[in-house]
Amino acid sequence: MGKRSGSKRKDKNKVILPPELPPEIDDDEVDLSDEDIAFYGTDSSNVAHFRHFDKKSIDRYVGRVAGRDEGEVERLYEERQKRKATESSGRPREDDDELEVDPVDALPTKTLQGELVYNRAKKARSEDNTGSVKTKAQENGADAKKIIKKDEPKGKSKNKKGDDNKVKNIQSQTEVPKGQLHSNVLEEVKEELSAEELFEKKKAQLAELGMAMLEDPESNIRSLNDMLSISNDKDQKVVKLGLMSLLAVFKDIIPSYRIRQLTEKELAVEVSKEVKKTRYYEYTLIRCYKAYLQKLVSLEKQPQFYTVAVRCMCALLDTAPHFNFRENLLASVVKNLSSSDDVARKMCCEAIRSLFINEGKHRGEATIEAVRLIADHVKLNDCQLHPDSIDVFLSLRFDEDIGKDETEEEKVKPKKNKRWQKSQEVPKQLPVNDKKKTRQELISKAREEVDADLRAVSFSLDPKERKRIQKETLSALFETYFRILKHSVTTSNSRTKVNNVSPSGLHPLLTPCLAGLGKFSHLIDVDFMGELISCLKKLSGYSDRQDEIPNDNALSVSERLQCCIVAFKVWRSNLEALNVDLQDFFVQLYNLILEYRPDRDHGEVLADALKTLLWEGKQQDMLRAAAFIKRLATFALSFGSAEAIAALVTLKHLLQKNSKCRNMLENDSGGGSLSCLVAKYNPEATDPYLSGALASVLWELSLLEKHYDISVSSMASNILSMANLNPTQNPVPILNVNPLEAYRDLSMERELLKPASKSLPLNLKKKRRGKEFVALSPDVLKKADCSVDKHELEEKLQSHFAVLRSISENERLRGELNHTLSSINMYKEYKKQQKKKNMKFKTGRKKVAKV
Amino acid sequence: MRPLDEKETTQVFEKLFKFTGPNLKHLLERPAVEGPDAEPGRYCLRLHRNRVYYAAEALVRRATAVSRPRLAGVGTPIGKFTHHGAFHLTVHALDLLAAHARRRVWLKPDTERSFLFGNSVPKSSLARITENTKAGDGVVVMSMADVPLGFGIAARSAQDCRKADTNAVVVLHQADAGEYLRKEEELM
């Protein structure tokens, strides 16, 4: 060991070496060796001692593994030596004595710890080379570890296999006497060995080059080429390794500016050495980067390299969105946004998202490019893409005042200009001589130049530029959204007649598109509004002819509900001043409530619709409100507690706002004078105005009062208490949440309760069931449900679970006690036996002594 | 008293359709609530002295017993034919239209009076309007408490209302509940 490090020290001044074979060292020894080297560097008197120790250990190794066929190993080793000589002619002669130390290298068992060995080798070298910058070297070491670890599992397994083979082979060799018969076997062994070695060698070479690059990119820039050529290898693993290590290198050395082509004028000018050097560096860097990207793009088409290539591209896009060739990178990442491979798609989505979020890195230019590319992509694929590709838009961010500022600024601008002009005019009127003029011009010119430079350098955009970019992004975004809407409108009519496939399959992009429209609704131009609303109306399944069976629409219920929500949001955020009544969408919601199925549709969307349309809506007219109240009550009765609470919260809100509807809470049906032209409630009417709901009675509420869920039943009784109050009075609010929150709370509780109920012991379940049967009689139910207070219930549950817990704790403790007791007993027994034995022994001895 | 002929029927239906849209069907097919018959019949339209009446079949059957000059009216009058043969809806139809209309306009409380005096609805008095109203549609004018006040024809669509200036007319007046006082003798 010491010897080797000594020889390396001699190599210090040499150029980059091709990597040597992995020396064989254990894990623990790696750490030690570092210290050793340091120690060795300071004090050379210990060399002899080290040498001695080293040889010993090596001898031990050799003796253990292949002690007998030293000759075979030697021969193999020689062969390898020859190969190496041909490959790297510039190899120093000293290698010989260096390699003398470890003939073991040729032995198969070593490769197992391949990675660690590199690490050590590199560390040693880097420490030798850059003794002063120790910390950096250590960092690099960590980096290298990372790089190599990625491929670790595969490499290891393969290595193991190889080892097995080799061990077998060697065993066979040892079994058979040396002869010409087995030369072919040897050949095989050689081949295998060489493949394995080649891989290891390339790995080492890559790692070494990478380290060198990271240490000093300026001077070692040329080794990028070498790395590239290595990654052209036939071996897949080597290629992957090469790609990954190149990625790591590029991540580190890509500058924070964009490298531009030199103009001819600039080329013509004489430059200093340093500038030349920098130029050369940049030139090489950009050439290699380009080659790398090309390679990535070409490899992406091969299935075995697909994931690696995509990962590299995503990582590059993430770290260097400002750098050259961003367009190509973006194009291929966007293309993969809708790939069928889950992993690749996720990576691309993440990359694009981070691009949108960290706009500071690229000044927003990449954002607009990405949005445009996605728009084109959607257009090309006729809106048949994976929803994730549109989902990324949700992480776009816009300034709140894009629209506003512009008008204000335009107003302000002329004034400013006038003032400025005036101030300009004043000095003009003064008699100025030519010299002053020229000087002023010079100054202004210089100032402009400086400004331009500053703008080019600074990463923060001036507000105008920023606004322009955001506007363009926005227009591309809405273009995409509107295209998707249009597409789903046109195809939904034609396609469904042909085949009735699952609805979400037809318009995969519609859901994220609607979500996006909802999010950016405040930014939509008012001029688009009419068309957008009519589009949404068509999509929500509204038709002018009501006798027609309402649905030959391909969209699912939740999608249609979402259409309603979006329409509302769009109107509300844009036309706050003019109060518009979106009647058609109310009608649609009224009908969709009946079509809701808890397993098929998303309850959350429904709750959201209730919230946006009914809860937040300013005012309902009476007939419609009554119709909705009745329908919501029916709805609450037929579905789970979460849906019920959402409906009840909305119902209560409607009753509070429309005090006239409160006579639905009273017991005489008919509605009196208010029930307009429809005297009888028609539960199946499609138009809320014609349902005659005012003539009905809300009998559902008194049933709901006995609901098993305490929050639902309390809500129902709270609503019923409204009947006794004045129209102007409102009952004490018990739950001040909107329907969506109420829904979420309850559904969450339900989720939480599920596993708990499963884990309950059987007898408890039985008890419960028994109770349920009893509870069917209303009196008992009343007693059971109405008397239970929340606190009481909590306390009871607490005490119950405390008892359970103490029982289990008791059992555990008892078990422990038994265990210790038994062990003590055992020990006693053991002691007794021992004593007996001793006694016997003693007596025996005594006897012997006596004899 | 006689049923409407074909030309008159189309005239009446066209006018009603402007307000009710596809709800016209409900208007004619709903079960009657008037009359002593156990089995409710339908409603039908009858013409009597240039006026069109909307009446339950049972009522019409009984009204045939009264001689034509002595019959003042039957059921609800909904409009009249002018001397030129055009059909006009009258205030009496307000309840019917209000129940079946598709487009509505709500007035601000302090401007209701102006409308009840027979004026058209300017934009300034508009509190709310149904979204898909187009120019030329029939709209029912309501107070904010959802009491129908009258009806008219939309002069501009809901979209255009946004851009219109405050004095621009939104709804052209056709009939309002104030006529019961102003034109009492005309109405009967």
Short mmCIF file of N, CA and C in Angstrom, two decimals, chain A residues 526-527 529-530 533 537 542 544-547 571 575 578-585 619-624 658 660 676-679 686-687 689-690, chain B residues 22-23 25-27 30-31 33 95-104 106 123 126-132 142 144-147 158-159 161-163:
data_model
loop_
_atom_site.label_atom_id
_atom_site.label_comp_id
_atom_site.label_asym_id
_atom_site.label_seq_id
_atom_site.Cartn_x
_atom_site.Cartn_y
_atom_site.Cartn_z
N VAL A 526 -62.92 39.71 -21.58
CA VAL A 526 -64.39 39.72 -21.56
C VAL A 526 -64.97 39.41 -22.94
N ASP A 527 -64.21 39.72 -23.97
CA ASP A 527 -64.76 39.50 -25.32
C ASP A 527 -64.94 38.01 -25.64
N MET A 529 -65.92 35.95 -23.54
CA MET A 529 -66.83 35.39 -22.56
C MET A 529 -68.05 34.73 -23.17
N GLY A 530 -68.68 35.43 -24.12
CA GLY A 530 -69.91 34.91 -24.68
C GLY A 530 -69.71 33.53 -25.26
N ILE A 533 -68.93 30.87 -22.63
CA ILE A 533 -70.10 30.44 -21.85
C ILE A 533 -70.98 29.52 -22.69
N LYS A 537 -71.91 25.75 -21.86
CA LYS A 537 -73.31 25.36 -21.75
C LYS A 537 -73.56 24.09 -22.55
N TYR A 542 -76.73 21.16 -21.62
CA TYR A 542 -77.99 21.88 -21.68
C TYR A 542 -78.50 21.93 -23.12
N ASP A 544 -81.88 23.30 -25.59
CA ASP A 544 -83.05 24.17 -25.55
C ASP A 544 -84.34 23.38 -25.51
N ARG A 545 -84.32 22.26 -26.17
CA ARG A 545 -85.54 21.46 -26.16
C ARG A 545 -85.52 20.56 -24.94
N GLN A 546 -86.44 20.78 -24.09
CA GLN A 546 -86.38 20.05 -22.82
C GLN A 546 -87.02 18.68 -22.89
N ASP A 547 -87.81 18.46 -23.91
CA ASP A 547 -88.48 17.15 -23.97
C ASP A 547 -87.47 16.08 -24.37
N TRP A 571 -67.91 34.21 -14.79
CA TRP A 571 -68.80 35.37 -14.74
C TRP A 571 -68.54 36.20 -13.49
N LEU A 575 -67.52 40.01 -14.18
CA LEU A 575 -68.63 40.96 -14.30
C LEU A 575 -69.29 41.17 -12.96
N LEU A 578 -72.23 43.97 -13.17
CA LEU A 578 -73.53 43.65 -13.74
C LEU A 578 -73.97 42.30 -13.20
N ASN A 579 -75.08 42.29 -12.57
CA ASN A 579 -75.53 41.06 -11.94
C ASN A 579 -76.28 40.21 -12.94
N VAL A 580 -75.64 39.14 -13.33
CA VAL A 580 -76.25 38.32 -14.37
C VAL A 580 -76.72 37.01 -13.76
N ASP A 581 -77.84 36.57 -14.20
CA ASP A 581 -78.44 35.37 -13.66
C ASP A 581 -78.18 34.23 -14.63
N LEU A 582 -77.35 33.27 -14.22
CA LEU A 582 -77.02 32.17 -15.14
C LEU A 582 -78.06 31.07 -15.00
N GLN A 583 -79.21 31.33 -15.54
CA GLN A 583 -80.32 30.43 -15.27
C GLN A 583 -80.09 29.04 -15.82
N ASP A 584 -79.55 28.98 -17.02
CA ASP A 584 -79.41 27.67 -17.66
C ASP A 584 -78.51 26.74 -16.85
N PHE A 585 -77.50 27.35 -16.23
CA PHE A 585 -76.61 26.51 -15.45
C PHE A 585 -77.28 26.04 -14.16
N GLN A 619 -78.30 36.06 -4.99
CA GLN A 619 -79.72 35.95 -4.67
C GLN A 619 -80.40 34.99 -5.62
N GLN A 620 -81.24 34.21 -5.06
CA GLN A 620 -82.03 33.30 -5.88
C GLN A 620 -83.45 33.83 -5.91
N ASP A 621 -84.15 33.57 -7.02
CA ASP A 621 -85.55 33.92 -6.85
C ASP A 621 -86.28 32.77 -6.20
N MET A 622 -87.42 33.10 -5.70
CA MET A 622 -88.09 32.24 -4.74
C MET A 622 -88.41 30.85 -5.29
N LEU A 623 -88.97 30.82 -6.47
CA LEU A 623 -89.40 29.54 -7.01
C LEU A 623 -88.21 28.61 -7.17
N ARG A 624 -87.16 29.18 -7.71
CA ARG A 624 -85.99 28.35 -7.95
C ARG A 624 -85.39 27.88 -6.61
N ASN A 658 -84.05 33.18 1.68
CA ASN A 658 -85.40 33.31 1.15
C ASN A 658 -86.39 32.96 2.25
N LYS A 660 -89.37 33.51 2.50
CA LYS A 660 -90.71 33.08 2.07
C LYS A 660 -90.78 31.57 1.92
N CYS A 676 -97.49 29.17 -7.21
CA CYS A 676 -98.00 29.87 -8.39
C CYS A 676 -99.00 29.08 -9.21
N LEU A 677 -98.56 28.66 -10.32
CA LEU A 677 -99.51 28.02 -11.23
C LEU A 677 -99.50 26.51 -11.07
N VAL A 678 -98.42 26.02 -10.50
CA VAL A 678 -98.34 24.58 -10.36
C VAL A 678 -98.79 24.23 -8.95
N ALA A 679 -99.87 23.53 -8.88
CA ALA A 679 -100.46 23.30 -7.57
C ALA A 679 -99.92 22.05 -6.91
N THR A 686 -87.89 18.89 -14.94
CA THR A 686 -86.52 19.27 -15.26
C THR A 686 -86.30 20.76 -15.06
N ASP A 687 -87.38 21.52 -14.99
CA ASP A 687 -87.24 22.96 -14.81
C ASP A 687 -87.63 23.32 -13.38
N TYR A 689 -88.60 25.93 -12.17
CA TYR A 689 -89.74 26.84 -12.07
C TYR A 689 -91.05 26.08 -12.14
N LEU A 690 -91.01 24.92 -12.77
CA LEU A 690 -92.25 24.19 -12.99
C LEU A 690 -92.40 23.01 -12.05
N PRO B 22 -89.41 26.97 -25.14
CA PRO B 22 -89.95 25.61 -25.18
C PRO B 22 -90.96 25.32 -24.07
N ASN B 23 -91.05 26.24 -23.11
CA ASN B 23 -92.03 26.02 -22.04
C ASN B 23 -93.47 26.17 -22.51
N LYS B 25 -95.11 24.39 -24.30
CA LYS B 25 -95.77 23.10 -24.21
C LYS B 25 -96.39 22.92 -22.81
N HIS B 26 -95.58 23.27 -21.81
CA HIS B 26 -96.09 23.14 -20.44
C HIS B 26 -97.31 24.03 -20.23
N LEU B 27 -97.24 25.18 -20.87
CA LEU B 27 -98.33 26.15 -20.71
C LEU B 27 -99.66 25.55 -21.17
N ARG B 30 -100.53 21.65 -19.17
CA ARG B 30 -100.64 21.43 -17.73
C ARG B 30 -102.08 21.10 -17.35
N PRO B 31 -102.25 20.27 -16.31
CA PRO B 31 -103.60 19.89 -15.91
C PRO B 31 -104.33 21.09 -15.31
N VAL B 33 -106.68 23.43 -13.06
CA VAL B 33 -107.00 23.46 -11.64
C VAL B 33 -108.38 24.05 -11.39
N ASP B 95 -99.29 36.75 -15.03
CA ASP B 95 -99.03 35.63 -14.14
C ASP B 95 -98.61 34.38 -14.90
N LEU B 96 -99.33 34.16 -15.99
CA LEU B 96 -99.04 33.01 -16.83
C LEU B 96 -97.61 33.07 -17.37
N LEU B 97 -97.27 34.25 -17.88
CA LEU B 97 -95.93 34.42 -18.46
C LEU B 97 -94.85 34.32 -17.38
N ALA B 98 -95.13 34.92 -16.24
CA ALA B 98 -94.12 34.94 -15.18
C ALA B 98 -93.76 33.53 -14.75
N ALA B 99 -94.77 32.65 -14.75
CA ALA B 99 -94.49 31.28 -14.32
C ALA B 99 -93.69 30.52 -15.36
N HIS B 100 -93.85 30.86 -16.61
CA HIS B 100 -93.22 30.04 -17.65
C HIS B 100 -92.11 30.74 -18.41
N ALA B 101 -91.86 31.99 -18.10
CA ALA B 101 -90.88 32.72 -18.91
C ALA B 101 -89.47 32.19 -18.69
N ARG B 102 -88.64 32.37 -19.67
CA ARG B 102 -87.26 31.91 -19.55
C ARG B 102 -86.31 33.05 -19.25
N ARG B 103 -86.65 34.24 -19.68
CA ARG B 103 -85.75 35.37 -19.41
C ARG B 103 -86.46 36.36 -18.49
N ARG B 104 -85.72 36.80 -17.53
CA ARG B 104 -86.27 37.73 -16.57
C ARG B 104 -85.33 38.90 -16.39
N TRP B 106 -84.62 41.88 -13.35
CA TRP B 106 -85.01 42.36 -12.02
C TRP B 106 -84.71 43.85 -11.92
N LYS B 123 -80.89 51.17 -18.42
CA LYS B 123 -79.87 50.30 -17.83
C LYS B 123 -79.65 50.63 -16.35
N LEU B 126 -81.54 48.62 -13.86
CA LEU B 126 -81.42 47.17 -13.99
C LEU B 126 -80.63 46.61 -12.82
N ALA B 127 -81.23 45.66 -12.11
CA ALA B 127 -80.48 45.05 -11.00
C ALA B 127 -79.87 43.72 -11.42
N ARG B 128 -80.60 42.99 -12.22
CA ARG B 128 -80.13 41.66 -12.59
C ARG B 128 -80.79 41.27 -13.89
N ILE B 129 -80.11 40.44 -14.66
CA ILE B 129 -80.68 40.01 -15.93
C ILE B 129 -80.26 38.58 -16.20
N THR B 130 -81.15 37.82 -16.79
CA THR B 130 -80.81 36.44 -17.12
C THR B 130 -79.71 36.44 -18.16
N GLU B 131 -78.83 35.46 -18.05
CA GLU B 131 -77.57 35.51 -18.79
C GLU B 131 -77.74 35.49 -20.31
N ASN B 132 -78.56 34.56 -20.83
CA ASN B 132 -78.54 34.39 -22.28
C ASN B 132 -79.62 35.21 -23.00
N MET B 142 -89.35 41.78 -13.09
CA MET B 142 -89.67 41.40 -11.72
C MET B 142 -89.12 42.45 -10.76
N MET B 144 -87.26 43.05 -6.97
CA MET B 144 -86.24 42.26 -6.31
C MET B 144 -86.84 41.25 -5.35
N ALA B 145 -88.11 41.46 -4.97
CA ALA B 145 -88.78 40.50 -4.10
C ALA B 145 -89.50 39.44 -4.91
N ASP B 146 -89.15 39.33 -6.17
CA ASP B 146 -89.73 38.32 -7.05
C ASP B 146 -91.22 38.48 -7.28
N VAL B 147 -91.67 39.69 -7.29
CA VAL B 147 -93.06 39.93 -7.69
C VAL B 147 -93.04 40.36 -9.15
N ALA B 158 -77.81 40.59 -23.04
CA ALA B 158 -77.17 40.74 -21.73
C ALA B 158 -75.70 41.15 -21.88
N GLN B 159 -75.08 40.64 -22.96
CA GLN B 159 -73.67 41.00 -23.19
C GLN B 159 -73.53 42.49 -23.48
N CYS B 161 -75.49 44.82 -22.65
CA CYS B 161 -75.88 45.66 -21.51
C CYS B 161 -74.67 46.17 -20.76
N ARG B 162 -73.65 45.33 -20.75
CA ARG B 162 -72.44 45.68 -20.01
C ARG B 162 -71.81 46.96 -20.56
N LYS B 163 -71.84 47.04 -21.89
CA LYS B 163 -71.15 48.17 -22.51
C LYS B 163 -72.05 49.40 -22.65
#
